[in-house]
JSON list of C-alpha atoms in Angstrom, two decimals:
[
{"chain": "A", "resi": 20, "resn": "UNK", "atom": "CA", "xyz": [1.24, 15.16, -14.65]},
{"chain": "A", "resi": 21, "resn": "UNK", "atom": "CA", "xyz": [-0.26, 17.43, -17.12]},
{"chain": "A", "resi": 22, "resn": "UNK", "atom": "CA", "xyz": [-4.30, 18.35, -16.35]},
{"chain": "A", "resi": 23, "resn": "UNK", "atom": "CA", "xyz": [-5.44, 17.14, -19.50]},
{"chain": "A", "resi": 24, "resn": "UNK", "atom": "CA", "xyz": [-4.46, 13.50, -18.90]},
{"chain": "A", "resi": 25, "resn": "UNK", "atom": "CA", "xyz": [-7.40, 11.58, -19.38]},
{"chain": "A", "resi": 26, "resn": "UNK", "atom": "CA", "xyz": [-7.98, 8.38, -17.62]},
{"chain": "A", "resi": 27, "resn": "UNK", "atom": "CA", "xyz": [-7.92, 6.04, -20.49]},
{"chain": "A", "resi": 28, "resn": "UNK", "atom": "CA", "xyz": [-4.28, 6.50, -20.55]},
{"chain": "A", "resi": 29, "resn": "UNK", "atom": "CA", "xyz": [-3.36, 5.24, -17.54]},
{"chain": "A", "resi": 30, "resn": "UNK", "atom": "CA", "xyz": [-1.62, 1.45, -17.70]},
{"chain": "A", "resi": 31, "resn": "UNK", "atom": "CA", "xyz": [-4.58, 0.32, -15.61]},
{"chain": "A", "resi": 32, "resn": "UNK", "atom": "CA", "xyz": [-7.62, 3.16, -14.68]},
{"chain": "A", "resi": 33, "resn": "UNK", "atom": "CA", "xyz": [-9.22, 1.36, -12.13]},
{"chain": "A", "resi": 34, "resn": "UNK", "atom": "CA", "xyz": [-5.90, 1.57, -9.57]},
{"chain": "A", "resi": 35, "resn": "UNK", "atom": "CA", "xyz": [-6.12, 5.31, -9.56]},
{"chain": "A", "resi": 36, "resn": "UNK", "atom": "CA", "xyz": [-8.51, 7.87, -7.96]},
{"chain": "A", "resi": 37, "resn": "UNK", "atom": "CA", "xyz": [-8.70, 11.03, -6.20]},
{"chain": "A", "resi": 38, "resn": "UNK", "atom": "CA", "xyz": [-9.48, 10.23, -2.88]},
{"chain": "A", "resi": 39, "resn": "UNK", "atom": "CA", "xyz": [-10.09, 14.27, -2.65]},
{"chain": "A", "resi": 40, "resn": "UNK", "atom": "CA", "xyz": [-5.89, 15.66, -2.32]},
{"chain": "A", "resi": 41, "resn": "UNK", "atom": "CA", "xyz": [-5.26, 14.56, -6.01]},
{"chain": "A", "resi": 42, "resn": "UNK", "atom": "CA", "xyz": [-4.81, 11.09, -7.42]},
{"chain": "A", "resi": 43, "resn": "UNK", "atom": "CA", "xyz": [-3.48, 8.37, -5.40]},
{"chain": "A", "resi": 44, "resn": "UNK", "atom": "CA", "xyz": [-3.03, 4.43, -5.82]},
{"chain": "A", "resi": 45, "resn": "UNK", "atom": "CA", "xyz": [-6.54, 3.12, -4.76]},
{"chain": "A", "resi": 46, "resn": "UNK", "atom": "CA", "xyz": [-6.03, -0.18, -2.23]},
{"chain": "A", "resi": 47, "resn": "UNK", "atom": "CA", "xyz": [-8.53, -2.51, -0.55]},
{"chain": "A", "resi": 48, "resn": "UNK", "atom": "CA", "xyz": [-8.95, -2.58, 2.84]},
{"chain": "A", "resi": 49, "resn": "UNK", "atom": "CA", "xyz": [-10.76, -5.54, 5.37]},
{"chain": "A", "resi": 50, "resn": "UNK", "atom": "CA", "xyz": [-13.49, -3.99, 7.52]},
{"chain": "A", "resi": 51, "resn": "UNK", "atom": "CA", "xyz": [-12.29, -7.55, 9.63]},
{"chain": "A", "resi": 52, "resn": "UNK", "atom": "CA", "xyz": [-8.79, -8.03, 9.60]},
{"chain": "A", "resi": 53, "resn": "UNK", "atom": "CA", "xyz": [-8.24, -4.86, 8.34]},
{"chain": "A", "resi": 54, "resn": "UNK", "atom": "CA", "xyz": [-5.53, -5.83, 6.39]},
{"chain": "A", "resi": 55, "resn": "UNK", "atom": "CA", "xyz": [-5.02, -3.60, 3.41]},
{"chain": "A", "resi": 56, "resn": "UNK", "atom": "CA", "xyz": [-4.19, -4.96, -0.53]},
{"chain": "A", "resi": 57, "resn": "UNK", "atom": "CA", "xyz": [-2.72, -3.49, -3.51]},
{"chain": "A", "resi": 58, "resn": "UNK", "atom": "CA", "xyz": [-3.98, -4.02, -6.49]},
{"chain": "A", "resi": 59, "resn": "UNK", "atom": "CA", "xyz": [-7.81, -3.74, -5.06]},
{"chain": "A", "resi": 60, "resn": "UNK", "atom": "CA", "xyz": [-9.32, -7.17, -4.20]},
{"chain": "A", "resi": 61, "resn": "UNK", "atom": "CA", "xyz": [-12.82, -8.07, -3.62]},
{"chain": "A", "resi": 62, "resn": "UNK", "atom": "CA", "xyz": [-12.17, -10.63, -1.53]},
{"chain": "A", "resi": 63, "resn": "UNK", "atom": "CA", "xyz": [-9.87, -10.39, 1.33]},
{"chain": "A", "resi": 64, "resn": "UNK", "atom": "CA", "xyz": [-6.73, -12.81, 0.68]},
{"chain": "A", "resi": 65, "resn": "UNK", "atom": "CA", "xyz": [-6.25, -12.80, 4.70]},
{"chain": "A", "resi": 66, "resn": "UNK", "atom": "CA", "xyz": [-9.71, -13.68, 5.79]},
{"chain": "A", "resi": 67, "resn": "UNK", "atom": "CA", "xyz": [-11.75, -14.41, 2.54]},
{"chain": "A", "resi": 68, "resn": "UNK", "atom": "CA", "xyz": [-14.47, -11.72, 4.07]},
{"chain": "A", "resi": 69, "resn": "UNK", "atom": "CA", "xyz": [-16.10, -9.82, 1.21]},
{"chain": "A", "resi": 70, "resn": "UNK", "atom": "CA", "xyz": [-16.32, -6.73, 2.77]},
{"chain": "A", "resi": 71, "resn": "UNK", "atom": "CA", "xyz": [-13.93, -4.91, 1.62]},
{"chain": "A", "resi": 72, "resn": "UNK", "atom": "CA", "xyz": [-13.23, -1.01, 1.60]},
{"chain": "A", "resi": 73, "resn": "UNK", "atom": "CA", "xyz": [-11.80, 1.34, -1.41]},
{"chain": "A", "resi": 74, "resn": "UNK", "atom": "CA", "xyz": [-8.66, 3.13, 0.45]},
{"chain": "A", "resi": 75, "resn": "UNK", "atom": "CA", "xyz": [-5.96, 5.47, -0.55]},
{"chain": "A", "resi": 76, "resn": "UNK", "atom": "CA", "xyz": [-2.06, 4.58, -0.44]},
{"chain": "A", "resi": 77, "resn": "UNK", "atom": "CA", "xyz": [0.00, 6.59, 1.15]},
{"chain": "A", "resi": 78, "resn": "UNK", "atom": "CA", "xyz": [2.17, 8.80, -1.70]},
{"chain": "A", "resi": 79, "resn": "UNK", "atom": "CA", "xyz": [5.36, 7.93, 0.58]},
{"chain": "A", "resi": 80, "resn": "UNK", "atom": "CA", "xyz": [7.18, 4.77, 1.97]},
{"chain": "A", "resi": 81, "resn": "UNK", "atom": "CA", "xyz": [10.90, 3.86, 2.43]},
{"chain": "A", "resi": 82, "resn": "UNK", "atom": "CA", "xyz": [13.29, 2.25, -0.64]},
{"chain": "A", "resi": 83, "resn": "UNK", "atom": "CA", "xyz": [13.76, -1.28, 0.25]},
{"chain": "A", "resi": 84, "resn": "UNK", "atom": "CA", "xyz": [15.90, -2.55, -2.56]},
{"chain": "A", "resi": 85, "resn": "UNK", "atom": "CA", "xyz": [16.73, -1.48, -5.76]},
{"chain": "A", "resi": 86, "resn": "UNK", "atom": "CA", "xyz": [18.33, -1.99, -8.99]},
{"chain": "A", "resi": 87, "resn": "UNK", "atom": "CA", "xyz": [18.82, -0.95, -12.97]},
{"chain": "A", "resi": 88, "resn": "UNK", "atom": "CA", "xyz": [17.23, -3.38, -15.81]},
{"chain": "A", "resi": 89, "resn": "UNK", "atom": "CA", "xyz": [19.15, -3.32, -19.35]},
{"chain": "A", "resi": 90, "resn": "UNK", "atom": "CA", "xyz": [16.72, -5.84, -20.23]},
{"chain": "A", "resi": 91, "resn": "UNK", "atom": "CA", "xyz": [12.76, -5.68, -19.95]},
{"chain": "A", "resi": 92, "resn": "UNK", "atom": "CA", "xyz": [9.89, -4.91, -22.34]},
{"chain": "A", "resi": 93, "resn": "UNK", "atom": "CA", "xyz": [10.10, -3.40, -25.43]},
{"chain": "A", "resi": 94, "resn": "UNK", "atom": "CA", "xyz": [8.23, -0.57, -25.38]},
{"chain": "A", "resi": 95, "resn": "UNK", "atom": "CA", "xyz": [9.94, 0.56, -22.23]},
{"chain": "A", "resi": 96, "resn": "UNK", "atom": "CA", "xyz": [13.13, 2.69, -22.37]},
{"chain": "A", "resi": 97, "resn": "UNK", "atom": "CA", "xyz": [16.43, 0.81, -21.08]},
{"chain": "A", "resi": 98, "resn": "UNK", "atom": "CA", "xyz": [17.95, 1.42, -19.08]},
{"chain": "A", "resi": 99, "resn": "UNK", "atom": "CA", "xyz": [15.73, 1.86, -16.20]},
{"chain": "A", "resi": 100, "resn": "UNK", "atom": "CA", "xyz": [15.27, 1.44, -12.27]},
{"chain": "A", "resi": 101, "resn": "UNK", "atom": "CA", "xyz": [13.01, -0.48, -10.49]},
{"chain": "A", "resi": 102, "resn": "UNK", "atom": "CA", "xyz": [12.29, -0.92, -6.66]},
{"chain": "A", "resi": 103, "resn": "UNK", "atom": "CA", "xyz": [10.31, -2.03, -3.89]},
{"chain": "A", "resi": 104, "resn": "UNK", "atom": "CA", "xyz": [8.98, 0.67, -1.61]},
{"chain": "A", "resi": 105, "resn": "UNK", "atom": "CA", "xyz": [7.97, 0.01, 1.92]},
{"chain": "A", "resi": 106, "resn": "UNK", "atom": "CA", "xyz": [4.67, 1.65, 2.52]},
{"chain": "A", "resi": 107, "resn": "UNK", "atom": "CA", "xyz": [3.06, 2.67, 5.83]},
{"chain": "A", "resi": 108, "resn": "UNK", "atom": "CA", "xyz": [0.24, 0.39, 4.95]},
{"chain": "A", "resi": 109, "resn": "UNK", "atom": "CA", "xyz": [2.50, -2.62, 5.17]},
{"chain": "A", "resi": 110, "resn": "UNK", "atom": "CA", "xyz": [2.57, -2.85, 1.39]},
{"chain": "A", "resi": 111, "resn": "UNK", "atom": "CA", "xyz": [6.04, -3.69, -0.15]},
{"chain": "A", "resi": 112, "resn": "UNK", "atom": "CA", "xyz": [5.51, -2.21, -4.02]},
{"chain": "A", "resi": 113, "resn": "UNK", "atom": "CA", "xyz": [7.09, -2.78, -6.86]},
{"chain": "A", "resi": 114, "resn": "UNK", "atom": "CA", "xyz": [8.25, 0.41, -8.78]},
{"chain": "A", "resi": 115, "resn": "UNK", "atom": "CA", "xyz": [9.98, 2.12, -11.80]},
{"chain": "A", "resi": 116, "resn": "UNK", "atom": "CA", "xyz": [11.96, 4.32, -9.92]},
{"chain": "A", "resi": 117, "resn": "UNK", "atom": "CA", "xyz": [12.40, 8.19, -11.30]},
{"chain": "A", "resi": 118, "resn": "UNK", "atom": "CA", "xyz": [14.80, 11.82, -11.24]},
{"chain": "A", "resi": 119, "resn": "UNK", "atom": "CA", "xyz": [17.16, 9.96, -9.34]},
{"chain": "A", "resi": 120, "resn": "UNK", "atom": "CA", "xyz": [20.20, 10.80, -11.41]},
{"chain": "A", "resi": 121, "resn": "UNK", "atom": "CA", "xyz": [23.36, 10.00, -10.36]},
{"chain": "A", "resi": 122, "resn": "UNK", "atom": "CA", "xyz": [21.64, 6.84, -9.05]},
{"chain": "A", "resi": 123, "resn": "UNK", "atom": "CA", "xyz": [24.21, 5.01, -7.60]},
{"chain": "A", "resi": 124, "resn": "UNK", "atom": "CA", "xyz": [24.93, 7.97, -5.22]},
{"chain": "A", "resi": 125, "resn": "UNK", "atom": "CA", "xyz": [21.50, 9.29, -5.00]},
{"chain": "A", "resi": 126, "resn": "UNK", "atom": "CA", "xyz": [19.80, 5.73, -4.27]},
{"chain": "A", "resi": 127, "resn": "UNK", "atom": "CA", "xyz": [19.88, 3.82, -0.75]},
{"chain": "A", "resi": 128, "resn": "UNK", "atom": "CA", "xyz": [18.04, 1.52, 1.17]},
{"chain": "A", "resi": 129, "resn": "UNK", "atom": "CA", "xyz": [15.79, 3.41, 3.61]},
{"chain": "A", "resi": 130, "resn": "UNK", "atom": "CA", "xyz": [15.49, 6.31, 1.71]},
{"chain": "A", "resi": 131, "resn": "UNK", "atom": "CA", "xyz": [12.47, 8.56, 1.88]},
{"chain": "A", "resi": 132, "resn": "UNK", "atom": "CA", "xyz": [10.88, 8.22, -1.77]},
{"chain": "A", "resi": 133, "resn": "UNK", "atom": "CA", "xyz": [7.18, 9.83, -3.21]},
{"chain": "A", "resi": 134, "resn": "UNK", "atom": "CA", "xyz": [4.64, 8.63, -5.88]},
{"chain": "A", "resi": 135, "resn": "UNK", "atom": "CA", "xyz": [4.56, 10.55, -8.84]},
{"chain": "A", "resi": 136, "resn": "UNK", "atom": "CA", "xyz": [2.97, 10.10, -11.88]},
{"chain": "A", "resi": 137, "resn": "UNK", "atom": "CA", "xyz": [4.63, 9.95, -15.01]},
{"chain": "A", "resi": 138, "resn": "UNK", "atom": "CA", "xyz": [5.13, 8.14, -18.36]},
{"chain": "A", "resi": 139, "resn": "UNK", "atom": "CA", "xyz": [5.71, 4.83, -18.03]},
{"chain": "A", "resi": 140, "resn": "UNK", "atom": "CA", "xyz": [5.67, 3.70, -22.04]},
{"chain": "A", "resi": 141, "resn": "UNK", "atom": "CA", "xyz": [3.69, 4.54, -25.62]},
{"chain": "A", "resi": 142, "resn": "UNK", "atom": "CA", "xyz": [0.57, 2.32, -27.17]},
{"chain": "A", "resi": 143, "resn": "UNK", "atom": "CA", "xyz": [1.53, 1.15, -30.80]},
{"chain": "A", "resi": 144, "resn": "UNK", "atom": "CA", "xyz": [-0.45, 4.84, -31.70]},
{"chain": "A", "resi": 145, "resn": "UNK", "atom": "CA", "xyz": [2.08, 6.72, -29.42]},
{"chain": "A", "resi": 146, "resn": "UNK", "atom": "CA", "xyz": [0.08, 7.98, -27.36]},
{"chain": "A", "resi": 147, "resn": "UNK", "atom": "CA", "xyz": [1.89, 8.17, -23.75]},
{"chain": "A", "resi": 148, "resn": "UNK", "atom": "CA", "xyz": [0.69, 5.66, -20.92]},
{"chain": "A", "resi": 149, "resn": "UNK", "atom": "CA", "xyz": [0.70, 6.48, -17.35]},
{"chain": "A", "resi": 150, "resn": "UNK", "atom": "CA", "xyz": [1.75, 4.82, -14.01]},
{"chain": "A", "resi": 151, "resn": "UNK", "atom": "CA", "xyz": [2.80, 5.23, -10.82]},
{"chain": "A", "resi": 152, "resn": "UNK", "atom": "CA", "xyz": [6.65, 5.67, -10.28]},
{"chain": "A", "resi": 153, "resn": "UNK", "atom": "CA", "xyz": [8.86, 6.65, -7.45]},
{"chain": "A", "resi": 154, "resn": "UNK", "atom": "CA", "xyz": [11.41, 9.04, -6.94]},
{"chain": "A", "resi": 155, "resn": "UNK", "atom": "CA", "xyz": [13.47, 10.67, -4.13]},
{"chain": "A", "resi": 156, "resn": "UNK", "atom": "CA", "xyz": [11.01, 12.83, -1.42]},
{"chain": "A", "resi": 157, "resn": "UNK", "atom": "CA", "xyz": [12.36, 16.22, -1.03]}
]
């Protein structure tokens, strides 16, 4: 992702931060159950304790399903993959899925996959909005 990204162009600022290695999805953990959430709570959905701690999410999980949407919303190029990633946190997330050309040979369940950053549609003024996606871990 280019430096001069600013964070107002990001589909929703408050899910990223740099947590110190560069930016990385920002979860909620429970300092009681210790159960960890994605998007950030402030209230844990486990336990209902409020005190709750800003963590990162791993950049890495496993592909747990996947498929290719010819249908979706318009601002969004078509076609396009989406998936659920198993992450070390126990966090199943939902993903556009990215530079996995051919993808029916290149995609399986259980494979290794990384967060990147990248565009993930335009604003009416065309100015490109970021997300999270996932593609294929080298």
């Amino acid at each position: 992702m280019p430096a001069n990204v600013s964070v107002k162009s990001f589909i929703e600022k408050n899910w990223f931060r740099d947590f110190g290695q560069g930016l990385a999805l920002t979860a909620s953990r429970c300092r009681d159950c210790r159960r960890v959430f994605f998007p950030p709570k402030v209230v844990c959905p486990n336990c209902f304790d409020g005190e709750l701690e800003t963590v990162p999410l791993s950049r890495k999980g496993r592909l747990h399903a996947f498929a290719q949407c010819h249908m979706g919303p318009a601002d969004m190029e078509k076609p396009y993959l989406i998936g659920f990633i198993d992450l070390p946190e126990g966090i199943k997330l939902f993903s556009v899925l990215t530079e996995c050309e051919p993808w029916p040979e290149v995609l399986q369940v259980g494979l290794e996959m990384e967060m990147v950053l990248g565009v993930i549609k335009h604003d009416p003024d065309g100015q490109a909005i970021y997300s999270y996606k996932f593609k294929p871990a080298l």
